[in-house]
């Protein structure tokens, strides 16, 4: 079974490819949390996989919270892997994830990172279509390599750490979690047609569309709302003004 979290399709695209190649069931972490479902029964040969984006050099809080509540019945050291999609590097994400899993009596046998286009339009600009397609071509090859490693049940960690992983994952990440997520900064411009898509795609049920969308405080900053609005009507303060929006063009969901 493969558990995934994705705001803008990169991780979902990778998770779907791996789940098809490996013949594994796919579960959306956001949907499972909404259903309050944390218990799963494993077959002896079943894999356990986690696929998610990197947020400030760590796994999203939702993913960590989900794993902390996870109960895997019939777990017999089933081969377990994690894949993080990122723009550039992941710091000590896999080390932290391994600690979280170990504290629950679960192992992490392998970990991989895949470079994908950035969806963090608060700080970056969306790349050109040509660059996005080139990055996704390389990512597709990488997904195939990862599939081969999983086929062989390899025990390896192939990740782009980046410079100063300790500082990024252990010091900057907690600061980002405390001060970097400001849902009050989201607003909808007059282009908003009240279609309700932002409410539907929000993984934390943090948006209510009553006329215009309103944001609560439970934001994980996946940026699904802002990137997926069909009218580009959602902004985050002044940071996203006149910038493009990103959703993985190869992800069909
Ligand atoms: C809040 C936030 C923080 C991010 N932090 C990082 C980071 O630390 N390192 C990195 O390489 N990419 C970072 N990114 C980029 C995403 O990890 C990357 O685009 C990912 O593939 C998005 O996956 P998704 O489409 O499945 O949501 C960040 C994105 C967001 C929204």
PDB file of C-alpha atoms and ligand atoms in Angstrom:
ATOM      1  CA  UNK A   1       0.000   0.000   0.000  1.00  0.00           C
ATOM      2  CA  UNK A   2       1.205   3.473  -0.872  1.00  0.00           C
ATOM      3  CA  UNK A   3       0.190   6.581   1.058  1.00  0.00           C
ATOM      4  CA  UNK A   4       0.595   9.903  -0.712  1.00  0.00           C
ATOM      5  CA  UNK A   5       0.113  13.578  -0.080  1.00  0.00           C
ATOM      6  CA  UNK A   6       0.145  16.139  -2.891  1.00  0.00           C
ATOM      7  CA  UNK A   7      -0.926  19.752  -3.328  1.00  0.00           C
ATOM      8  CA  UNK A   8      -0.181  20.300  -7.002  1.00  0.00           C
ATOM      9  CA  UNK A   9       0.123  16.872  -8.576  1.00  0.00           C
ATOM     10  CA  UNK A  10       3.885  16.165  -8.567  1.00  0.00           C
ATOM     11  CA  UNK A  11       3.780  13.632  -5.739  1.00  0.00           C
ATOM     12  CA  UNK A  12       0.470  12.169  -6.936  1.00  0.00           C
ATOM     13  CA  UNK A  13       1.919  11.675 -10.431  1.00  0.00           C
ATOM     14  CA  UNK A  14       4.942   9.812  -8.978  1.00  0.00           C
ATOM     15  CA  UNK A  15       2.812   7.828  -6.499  1.00  0.00           C
ATOM     16  CA  UNK A  16       0.419   6.683  -9.243  1.00  0.00           C
ATOM     17  CA  UNK A  17       3.261   5.489 -11.463  1.00  0.00           C
ATOM     18  CA  UNK A  18       4.880   3.553  -8.604  1.00  0.00           C
ATOM     19  CA  UNK A  19       1.560   2.073  -7.441  1.00  0.00           C
ATOM     20  CA  UNK A  20       0.735   0.819 -10.955  1.00  0.00           C
ATOM     21  CA  UNK A  21       4.222  -0.623 -11.520  1.00  0.00           C
ATOM     22  CA  UNK A  22       4.286  -2.282  -8.097  1.00  0.00           C
ATOM     23  CA  UNK A  23       0.610  -3.350  -8.084  1.00  0.00           C
ATOM     24  CA  UNK A  24      -0.007  -1.545  -4.792  1.00  0.00           C
ATOM     25  CA  UNK A  25      -3.149   0.169  -3.524  1.00  0.00           C
ATOM     26  CA  UNK A  26      -2.951   3.955  -3.353  1.00  0.00           C
ATOM     27  CA  UNK A  27      -4.322   5.980  -0.439  1.00  0.00           C
ATOM     28  CA  UNK A  28      -4.594   9.759  -0.183  1.00  0.00           C
ATOM     29  CA  UNK A  29      -3.324  10.793   3.253  1.00  0.00           C
ATOM     30  CA  UNK A  30      -5.596  13.864   3.180  1.00  0.00           C
ATOM     31  CA  UNK A  31      -8.684  11.734   2.432  1.00  0.00           C
ATOM     32  CA  UNK A  32      -7.760   9.129   5.049  1.00  0.00           C
ATOM     33  CA  UNK A  33      -7.364  11.864   7.688  1.00  0.00           C
ATOM     34  CA  UNK A  34     -10.749  13.332   6.677  1.00  0.00           C
ATOM     35  CA  UNK A  35     -12.274   9.843   7.125  1.00  0.00           C
ATOM     36  CA  UNK A  36     -10.425   9.436  10.448  1.00  0.00           C
ATOM     37  CA  UNK A  37      -8.998   6.190   9.077  1.00  0.00           C
ATOM     38  CA  UNK A  38      -5.579   5.149  10.341  1.00  0.00           C
ATOM     39  CA  UNK A  39      -5.797   1.334  10.491  1.00  0.00           C
ATOM     40  CA  UNK A  40      -4.744  -0.949   7.634  1.00  0.00           C
ATOM     41  CA  UNK A  41      -4.054  -4.681   7.362  1.00  0.00           C
ATOM     42  CA  UNK A  42      -1.035  -5.775   5.362  1.00  0.00           C
ATOM     43  CA  UNK A  43      -0.591  -8.953   3.331  1.00  0.00           C
ATOM     44  CA  UNK A  44       2.733 -10.699   3.906  1.00  0.00           C
ATOM     45  CA  UNK A  45       4.290  -9.526   0.636  1.00  0.00           C
ATOM     46  CA  UNK A  46       2.694  -6.080   0.599  1.00  0.00           C
ATOM     47  CA  UNK A  47       4.914  -2.996   0.410  1.00  0.00           C
ATOM     48  CA  UNK A  48       4.539   0.140   2.487  1.00  0.00           C
ATOM     49  CA  UNK A  49       5.302   3.402   0.675  1.00  0.00           C
ATOM     50  CA  UNK A  50       5.039   7.099   1.457  1.00  0.00           C
ATOM     51  CA  UNK A  51       5.167   9.733  -1.311  1.00  0.00           C
ATOM     52  CA  UNK A  52       4.999  13.432  -0.454  1.00  0.00           C
ATOM     53  CA  UNK A  53       6.403  16.891  -1.275  1.00  0.00           C
ATOM     54  CA  UNK A  54       9.123  18.617   0.727  1.00  0.00           C
ATOM     55  CA  UNK A  55       8.099  21.649   2.773  1.00  0.00           C
ATOM     56  CA  UNK A  56      11.059  23.583   4.191  1.00  0.00           C
ATOM     57  CA  UNK A  57      13.348  20.535   4.155  1.00  0.00           C
ATOM     58  CA  UNK A  58      10.971  18.192   5.893  1.00  0.00           C
ATOM     59  CA  UNK A  59       7.873  16.107   5.282  1.00  0.00           C
ATOM     60  CA  UNK A  60       4.591  18.085   5.516  1.00  0.00           C
ATOM     61  CA  UNK A  61       3.152  18.097   9.039  1.00  0.00           C
ATOM     62  CA  UNK A  62       0.077  16.218   7.764  1.00  0.00           C
ATOM     63  CA  UNK A  63       2.260  13.325   6.660  1.00  0.00           C
ATOM     64  CA  UNK A  64       4.080  13.170  10.012  1.00  0.00           C
ATOM     65  CA  UNK A  65       0.778  13.444  11.933  1.00  0.00           C
ATOM     66  CA  UNK A  66      -0.698  10.648   9.804  1.00  0.00           C
ATOM     67  CA  UNK A  67       2.276   8.339  10.395  1.00  0.00           C
ATOM     68  CA  UNK A  68       2.105   9.029  14.120  1.00  0.00           C
ATOM     69  CA  UNK A  69      -1.483   7.723  14.138  1.00  0.00           C
ATOM     70  CA  UNK A  70      -0.888   4.889  11.645  1.00  0.00           C
ATOM     71  CA  UNK A  71      -1.634   1.292  12.713  1.00  0.00           C
ATOM     72  CA  UNK A  72      -0.370  -1.390  10.339  1.00  0.00           C
ATOM     73  CA  UNK A  73      -1.869  -4.739  11.308  1.00  0.00           C
ATOM     74  CA  UNK A  74       0.105  -7.858  10.338  1.00  0.00           C
ATOM     75  CA  UNK A  75       3.257  -5.743   9.798  1.00  0.00           C
ATOM     76  CA  UNK A  76       6.192  -8.151   9.534  1.00  0.00           C
ATOM     77  CA  UNK A  77       9.038  -5.874   8.536  1.00  0.00           C
ATOM     78  CA  UNK A  78       7.342  -5.399   5.109  1.00  0.00           C
ATOM     79  CA  UNK A  79       9.654  -3.552   2.713  1.00  0.00           C
ATOM     80  CA  UNK A  80       9.071   0.161   3.351  1.00  0.00           C
ATOM     81  CA  UNK A  81      10.141   3.081   1.155  1.00  0.00           C
ATOM     82  CA  UNK A  82       9.650   6.839   1.028  1.00  0.00           C
ATOM     83  CA  UNK A  83       9.818   9.177  -1.952  1.00  0.00           C
ATOM     84  CA  UNK A  84       9.886  12.933  -1.620  1.00  0.00           C
ATOM     85  CA  UNK A  85       9.359  15.272  -4.530  1.00  0.00           C
ATOM     86  CA  UNK A  86      11.134  18.608  -4.234  1.00  0.00           C
ATOM     87  CA  UNK A  87      12.401  21.517  -6.265  1.00  0.00           C
ATOM     88  CA  UNK A  88      16.023  21.103  -5.251  1.00  0.00           C
ATOM     89  CA  UNK A  89      16.935  19.324  -1.999  1.00  0.00           C
ATOM     90  CA  UNK A  90      15.439  17.618   1.015  1.00  0.00           C
ATOM     91  CA  UNK A  91      17.921  18.055   3.891  1.00  0.00           C
ATOM     92  CA  UNK A  92      17.428  15.508   6.687  1.00  0.00           C
ATOM     93  CA  UNK A  93      13.823  14.664   5.727  1.00  0.00           C
ATOM     94  CA  UNK A  94      14.511  10.927   5.406  1.00  0.00           C
ATOM     95  CA  UNK A  95      16.459  10.818   8.657  1.00  0.00           C
ATOM     96  CA  UNK A  96      13.538  12.491  10.456  1.00  0.00           C
ATOM     97  CA  UNK A  97      11.033  10.185   8.775  1.00  0.00           C
ATOM     98  CA  UNK A  98      13.069   7.117   9.740  1.00  0.00           C
ATOM     99  CA  UNK A  99      13.034   8.316  13.378  1.00  0.00           C
ATOM    100  CA  UNK A 100       9.249   8.801  13.235  1.00  0.00           C
ATOM    101  CA  UNK A 101       8.722   5.328  11.757  1.00  0.00           C
ATOM    102  CA  UNK A 102      11.190   3.678  14.164  1.00  0.00           C
ATOM    103  CA  UNK A 103       9.376   5.235  17.135  1.00  0.00           C
ATOM    104  CA  UNK A 104       6.290   3.278  15.944  1.00  0.00           C
ATOM    105  CA  UNK A 105       8.219   0.025  15.523  1.00  0.00           C
ATOM    106  CA  UNK A 106       8.306   0.429  11.737  1.00  0.00           C
ATOM    107  CA  UNK A 107      11.415   0.420   9.527  1.00  0.00           C
ATOM    108  CA  UNK A 108      12.385   2.609   6.579  1.00  0.00           C
ATOM    109  CA  UNK A 109      14.318   0.463   4.082  1.00  0.00           C
ATOM    110  CA  UNK A 110      14.870   3.020   1.361  1.00  0.00           C
ATOM    111  CA  UNK A 111      14.393   6.700   0.605  1.00  0.00           C
ATOM    112  CA  UNK A 112      14.524   8.664  -2.638  1.00  0.00           C
ATOM    113  CA  UNK A 113      14.113  12.243  -3.761  1.00  0.00           C
ATOM    114  CA  UNK A 114      12.898  13.383  -7.170  1.00  0.00           C
ATOM    115  CA  UNK A 115      13.454  16.907  -8.498  1.00  0.00           C
ATOM    116  CA  UNK A 116      10.239  18.342  -9.883  1.00  0.00           C
ATOM    117  CA  UNK A 117       9.021  21.837 -10.820  1.00  0.00           C
ATOM    118  CA  UNK A 118       8.461  24.100  -7.823  1.00  0.00           C
ATOM    119  CA  UNK A 119       4.931  24.947  -6.746  1.00  0.00           C
ATOM    120  CA  UNK A 120       6.136  27.412  -4.082  1.00  0.00           C
ATOM    121  CA  UNK A 121       5.030  30.507  -5.967  1.00  0.00           C
ATOM    122  CA  UNK A 122       5.230  32.615  -2.807  1.00  0.00           C
ATOM    123  CA  UNK A 123       9.008  32.640  -3.212  1.00  0.00           C
ATOM    124  CA  UNK A 124       9.669  31.440  -6.760  1.00  0.00           C
ATOM    125  CA  UNK A 125       8.333  31.981 -10.263  1.00  0.00           C
ATOM    126  CA  UNK A 126       6.764  29.212 -12.316  1.00  0.00           C
ATOM    127  CA  UNK A 127       9.221  28.034 -14.968  1.00  0.00           C
ATOM    128  CA  UNK A 128       8.510  28.105 -18.708  1.00  0.00           C
ATOM    129  CA  UNK A 129       6.534  25.230 -20.256  1.00  0.00           C
ATOM    130  CA  UNK A 130       9.692  23.962 -21.964  1.00  0.00           C
ATOM    131  CA  UNK A 131      11.656  23.872 -18.675  1.00  0.00           C
ATOM    132  CA  UNK A 132       8.769  22.175 -16.873  1.00  0.00           C
ATOM    133  CA  UNK A 133       8.552  19.470 -19.553  1.00  0.00           C
ATOM    134  CA  UNK A 134      12.339  18.931 -19.428  1.00  0.00           C
ATOM    135  CA  UNK A 135      12.280  18.574 -15.618  1.00  0.00           C
ATOM    136  CA  UNK A 136       9.363  16.139 -15.845  1.00  0.00           C
ATOM    137  CA  UNK A 137      11.159  14.070 -18.529  1.00  0.00           C
ATOM    138  CA  UNK A 138      14.104  13.658 -16.148  1.00  0.00           C
ATOM    139  CA  UNK A 139      11.723  12.950 -13.254  1.00  0.00           C
ATOM    140  CA  UNK A 140      10.013  10.230 -15.296  1.00  0.00           C
ATOM    141  CA  UNK A 141      13.365   8.476 -15.823  1.00  0.00           C
ATOM    142  CA  UNK A 142      14.082   8.818 -12.119  1.00  0.00           C
ATOM    143  CA  UNK A 143      10.714   7.239 -11.233  1.00  0.00           C
ATOM    144  CA  UNK A 144      11.652   4.250 -13.418  1.00  0.00           C
ATOM    145  CA  UNK A 145      15.010   3.911 -11.619  1.00  0.00           C
ATOM    146  CA  UNK A 146      13.244   4.064  -8.258  1.00  0.00           C
ATOM    147  CA  UNK A 147      10.800   1.388  -9.435  1.00  0.00           C
ATOM    148  CA  UNK A 148      13.742  -0.854 -10.281  1.00  0.00           C
ATOM    149  CA  UNK A 149      15.237  -0.291  -6.806  1.00  0.00           C
ATOM    150  CA  UNK A 150      11.888  -1.156  -5.216  1.00  0.00           C
ATOM    151  CA  UNK A 151      11.583  -4.260  -7.438  1.00  0.00           C
ATOM    152  CA  UNK A 152      14.931  -5.412  -6.067  1.00  0.00           C
ATOM    153  CA  UNK A 153      13.905  -4.430  -2.496  1.00  0.00           C
ATOM    154  CA  UNK A 154      17.138  -2.450  -2.269  1.00  0.00           C
ATOM    155  CA  UNK A 155      18.168  -1.025   1.052  1.00  0.00           C
ATOM    156  CA  UNK A 156      19.417   2.383  -0.005  1.00  0.00           C
ATOM    157  CA  UNK A 157      18.952   6.114   0.416  1.00  0.00           C
ATOM    158  CA  UNK A 158      19.357   8.126  -2.780  1.00  0.00           C
ATOM    159  CA  UNK A 159      18.482  11.674  -1.887  1.00  0.00           C
ATOM    160  CA  UNK A 160      19.716  15.172  -2.657  1.00  0.00           C
ATOM    161  CA  UNK A 161      20.674  16.411   0.799  1.00  0.00           C
ATOM    162  CA  UNK A 162      21.762  19.929  -0.200  1.00  0.00           C
ATOM    163  CA  UNK A 163      24.120  22.079   1.831  1.00  0.00           C
ATOM    164  CA  UNK A 164      23.762  22.452   5.610  1.00  0.00           C
ATOM    165  CA  UNK A 165      21.019  19.804   5.999  1.00  0.00           C
ATOM    166  CA  UNK A 166      21.083  20.028   9.796  1.00  0.00           C
ATOM    167  CA  UNK A 167      20.502  23.787   9.789  1.00  0.00           C
ATOM    168  CA  UNK A 168      17.749  23.536   7.166  1.00  0.00           C
ATOM    169  CA  UNK A 169      15.790  20.578   8.585  1.00  0.00           C
ATOM    170  CA  UNK A 170      16.394  20.999  12.310  1.00  0.00           C
ATOM    171  CA  UNK A 171      16.574  24.789  12.746  1.00  0.00           C
ATOM    172  CA  UNK A 172      14.903  26.531   9.790  1.00  0.00           C
ATOM    173  CA  UNK A 173      12.033  24.029   9.445  1.00  0.00           C
ATOM    174  CA  UNK A 174      10.624  24.607  12.966  1.00  0.00           C
ATOM    175  CA  UNK A 175      10.842  28.385  12.364  1.00  0.00           C
ATOM    176  CA  UNK A 176       8.998  27.977   9.061  1.00  0.00           C
ATOM    177  CA  UNK A 177       6.305  25.889  10.770  1.00  0.00           C
ATOM    178  CA  UNK A 178       5.860  28.538  13.463  1.00  0.00           C
ATOM    179  CA  UNK A 179       6.119  31.764  11.484  1.00  0.00           C
ATOM    180  CA  UNK A 180       6.138  30.872   7.751  1.00  0.00           C
ATOM    181  CA  UNK A 181       2.526  29.741   7.302  1.00  0.00           C
ATOM    182  CA  UNK A 182       0.124  32.690   7.364  1.00  0.00           C
ATOM    183  CA  UNK A 183      -3.332  31.687   6.094  1.00  0.00           C
ATOM    184  CA  UNK A 184      -4.595  35.234   6.765  1.00  0.00           C
ATOM    185  CA  UNK A 185      -2.567  36.363   3.768  1.00  0.00           C
ATOM    186  CA  UNK A 186      -4.738  34.411   1.311  1.00  0.00           C
ATOM    187  CA  UNK A 187      -7.498  36.355  -0.394  1.00  0.00           C
ATOM    188  CA  UNK A 188      -9.644  36.079  -3.524  1.00  0.00           C
ATOM    189  CA  UNK A 189      -9.723  38.950  -6.006  1.00  0.00           C
ATOM    190  CA  UNK A 190     -12.763  40.133  -7.959  1.00  0.00           C
ATOM    191  CA  UNK A 191     -11.989  37.493 -10.613  1.00  0.00           C
ATOM    192  CA  UNK A 192     -13.322  34.839  -8.187  1.00  0.00           C
ATOM    193  CA  UNK A 193     -16.449  33.115  -9.592  1.00  0.00           C
ATOM    194  CA  UNK A 194     -17.236  31.227  -6.346  1.00  0.00           C
ATOM    195  CA  UNK A 195     -16.807  27.878  -8.142  1.00  0.00           C
ATOM    196  CA  UNK A 196     -15.781  26.168  -4.884  1.00  0.00           C
ATOM    197  CA  UNK A 197     -12.765  24.327  -6.341  1.00  0.00           C
ATOM    198  CA  UNK A 198     -10.439  25.795  -3.680  1.00  0.00           C
ATOM    199  CA  UNK A 199     -12.696  24.417  -0.935  1.00  0.00           C
ATOM    200  CA  UNK A 200     -12.800  21.021  -2.651  1.00  0.00           C
ATOM    201  CA  UNK A 201      -9.033  20.664  -3.138  1.00  0.00           C
ATOM    202  CA  UNK A 202      -8.005  21.910   0.300  1.00  0.00           C
ATOM    203  CA  UNK A 203      -6.564  18.854   2.099  1.00  0.00           C
ATOM    204  CA  UNK A 204      -7.301  20.245   5.559  1.00  0.00           C
ATOM    205  CA  UNK A 205     -10.896  21.490   5.004  1.00  0.00           C
ATOM    206  CA  UNK A 206      -9.535  24.950   5.775  1.00  0.00           C
ATOM    207  CA  UNK A 207     -11.492  26.861   3.105  1.00  0.00           C
ATOM    208  CA  UNK A 208     -15.198  27.676   3.085  1.00  0.00           C
ATOM    209  CA  UNK A 209     -16.703  29.291   0.006  1.00  0.00           C
ATOM    210  CA  UNK A 210     -19.616  31.464   0.981  1.00  0.00           C
ATOM    211  CA  UNK A 211     -19.665  33.954  -1.843  1.00  0.00           C
ATOM    212  CA  UNK A 212     -15.899  34.333  -1.752  1.00  0.00           C
ATOM    213  CA  UNK A 213     -13.548  31.820  -0.113  1.00  0.00           C
ATOM    214  CA  UNK A 214     -12.539  32.297   3.508  1.00  0.00           C
ATOM    215  CA  UNK A 215      -9.478  30.673   5.031  1.00  0.00           C
ATOM    216  CA  UNK A 216      -9.324  29.252   8.557  1.00  0.00           C
ATOM    217  CA  UNK A 217      -6.173  28.687  10.579  1.00  0.00           C
ATOM    218  CA  UNK A 218      -5.517  25.020   9.728  1.00  0.00           C
ATOM    219  CA  UNK A 219      -3.364  25.579   6.621  1.00  0.00           C
ATOM    220  CA  UNK A 220      -0.525  23.245   5.641  1.00  0.00           C
ATOM    221  CA  UNK A 221       0.578  25.610   2.854  1.00  0.00           C
ATOM    222  CA  UNK A 222       0.352  23.023   0.079  1.00  0.00           C
ATOM    223  CA  UNK A 223      -0.761  25.910  -2.173  1.00  0.00           C
ATOM    224  CA  UNK A 224      -3.362  23.753  -3.948  1.00  0.00           C
ATOM    225  CA  UNK A 225      -5.946  26.556  -3.622  1.00  0.00           C
ATOM    226  CA  UNK A 226      -3.801  29.256  -5.165  1.00  0.00           C
ATOM    227  CA  UNK A 227      -2.256  27.108  -7.887  1.00  0.00           C
ATOM    228  CA  UNK A 228      -5.470  25.365  -8.947  1.00  0.00           C
ATOM    229  CA  UNK A 229      -7.897  28.298  -9.025  1.00  0.00           C
ATOM    230  CA  UNK A 230      -9.216  28.298 -12.640  1.00  0.00           C
ATOM    231  CA  UNK A 231      -9.463  32.114 -12.621  1.00  0.00           C
ATOM    232  CA  UNK A 232      -6.089  32.802 -10.935  1.00  0.00           C
ATOM    233  CA  UNK A 233      -8.195  34.764  -8.466  1.00  0.00           C
ATOM    234  CA  UNK A 234      -6.350  33.708  -5.298  1.00  0.00           C
ATOM    235  CA  UNK A 235      -3.345  35.648  -4.053  1.00  0.00           C
ATOM    236  CA  UNK A 236      -1.033  35.410  -1.037  1.00  0.00           C
ATOM    237  CA  UNK A 237      -0.460  39.002   0.011  1.00  0.00           C
ATOM    238  CA  UNK A 238       1.588  40.706  -2.690  1.00  0.00           C
ATOM    239  CA  UNK A 239       3.981  37.754  -3.120  1.00  0.00           C
ATOM    240  CA  UNK A 240       2.031  35.986  -5.862  1.00  0.00           C
ATOM    241  CA  UNK A 241       0.849  38.987  -7.849  1.00  0.00           C
ATOM    242  CA  UNK A 242       1.481  38.661 -11.605  1.00  0.00           C
ATOM    243  CA  UNK A 243       3.088  35.252 -11.148  1.00  0.00           C
ATOM    244  CA  UNK A 244       2.163  32.050 -12.985  1.00  0.00           C
ATOM    245  CA  UNK A 245       0.419  29.107 -11.335  1.00  0.00           C
ATOM    246  CA  UNK A 246       1.591  25.488 -11.272  1.00  0.00           C
ATOM    247  CA  UNK A 247      -0.119  22.098 -11.490  1.00  0.00           C
ATOM    248  CA  UNK A 248       1.752  19.059 -12.819  1.00  0.00           C
ATOM    249  CA  UNK A 249       0.596  18.886 -16.477  1.00  0.00           C
ATOM    250  CA  UNK A 250       1.133  15.107 -16.596  1.00  0.00           C
ATOM    251  CA  UNK A 251      -1.051  14.407 -13.567  1.00  0.00           C
ATOM    252  CA  UNK A 252      -4.501  13.599 -14.876  1.00  0.00           C
ATOM    253  CA  UNK A 253      -6.392  13.802 -11.553  1.00  0.00           C
TER     254      UNK A 253
HETATM  255  C1  LIG B   1       5.507  25.438   1.586  1.00  0.00           C
HETATM  256  C2  LIG B   1       6.478  24.832   0.609  1.00  0.00           C
HETATM  257  C3  LIG B   1       7.799  24.618   0.969  1.00  0.00           C
HETATM  258  C4  LIG B   1       8.701  24.032   0.067  1.00  0.00           C
HETATM  259  N1  LIG B   1       9.970  23.763   0.492  1.00  0.00           N
HETATM  260  C5  LIG B   1      10.841  23.131  -0.347  1.00  0.00           C
HETATM  261  C6  LIG B   1      12.162  22.793   0.109  1.00  0.00           C
HETATM  262  O1  LIG B   1      12.526  22.979   1.266  1.00  0.00           O
HETATM  263  N2  LIG B   1      13.002  22.222  -0.778  1.00  0.00           N
HETATM  264  C7  LIG B   1      12.645  21.968  -2.079  1.00  0.00           C
HETATM  265  O2  LIG B   1      13.483  21.475  -2.839  1.00  0.00           O
HETATM  266  N3  LIG B   1      11.370  22.237  -2.522  1.00  0.00           N
HETATM  267  C8  LIG B   1      10.477  22.809  -1.690  1.00  0.00           C
HETATM  268  N4  LIG B   1       9.187  23.089  -2.115  1.00  0.00           N
HETATM  269  C9  LIG B   1       8.762  22.666  -3.487  1.00  0.00           C
HETATM  270  C10 LIG B   1       7.909  21.372  -3.459  1.00  0.00           C
HETATM  271  O3  LIG B   1       8.428  20.438  -2.556  1.00  0.00           O
HETATM  272  C11 LIG B   1       7.832  20.717  -4.840  1.00  0.00           C
HETATM  273  O4  LIG B   1       7.411  21.597  -5.831  1.00  0.00           O
HETATM  274  C12 LIG B   1       6.920  19.484  -4.785  1.00  0.00           C
HETATM  275  O5  LIG B   1       7.221  18.654  -5.870  1.00  0.00           O
HETATM  276  C13 LIG B   1       5.429  19.817  -4.809  1.00  0.00           C
HETATM  277  O6  LIG B   1       4.722  18.590  -4.742  1.00  0.00           O
HETATM  278  P1  LIG B   1       3.162  18.438  -4.987  1.00  0.00           P
HETATM  279  O7  LIG B   1       2.883  18.928  -6.399  1.00  0.00           O
HETATM  280  O8  LIG B   1       2.915  16.973  -4.873  1.00  0.00           O
HETATM  281  O9  LIG B   1       2.439  19.221  -3.976  1.00  0.00           O
HETATM  282  C14 LIG B   1       8.268  23.671  -1.248  1.00  0.00           C
HETATM  283  C15 LIG B   1       6.932  23.911  -1.601  1.00  0.00           C
HETATM  284  C16 LIG B   1       6.040  24.476  -0.699  1.00  0.00           C
HETATM  285  C17 LIG B   1       4.604  24.691  -1.107  1.00  0.00           C
END
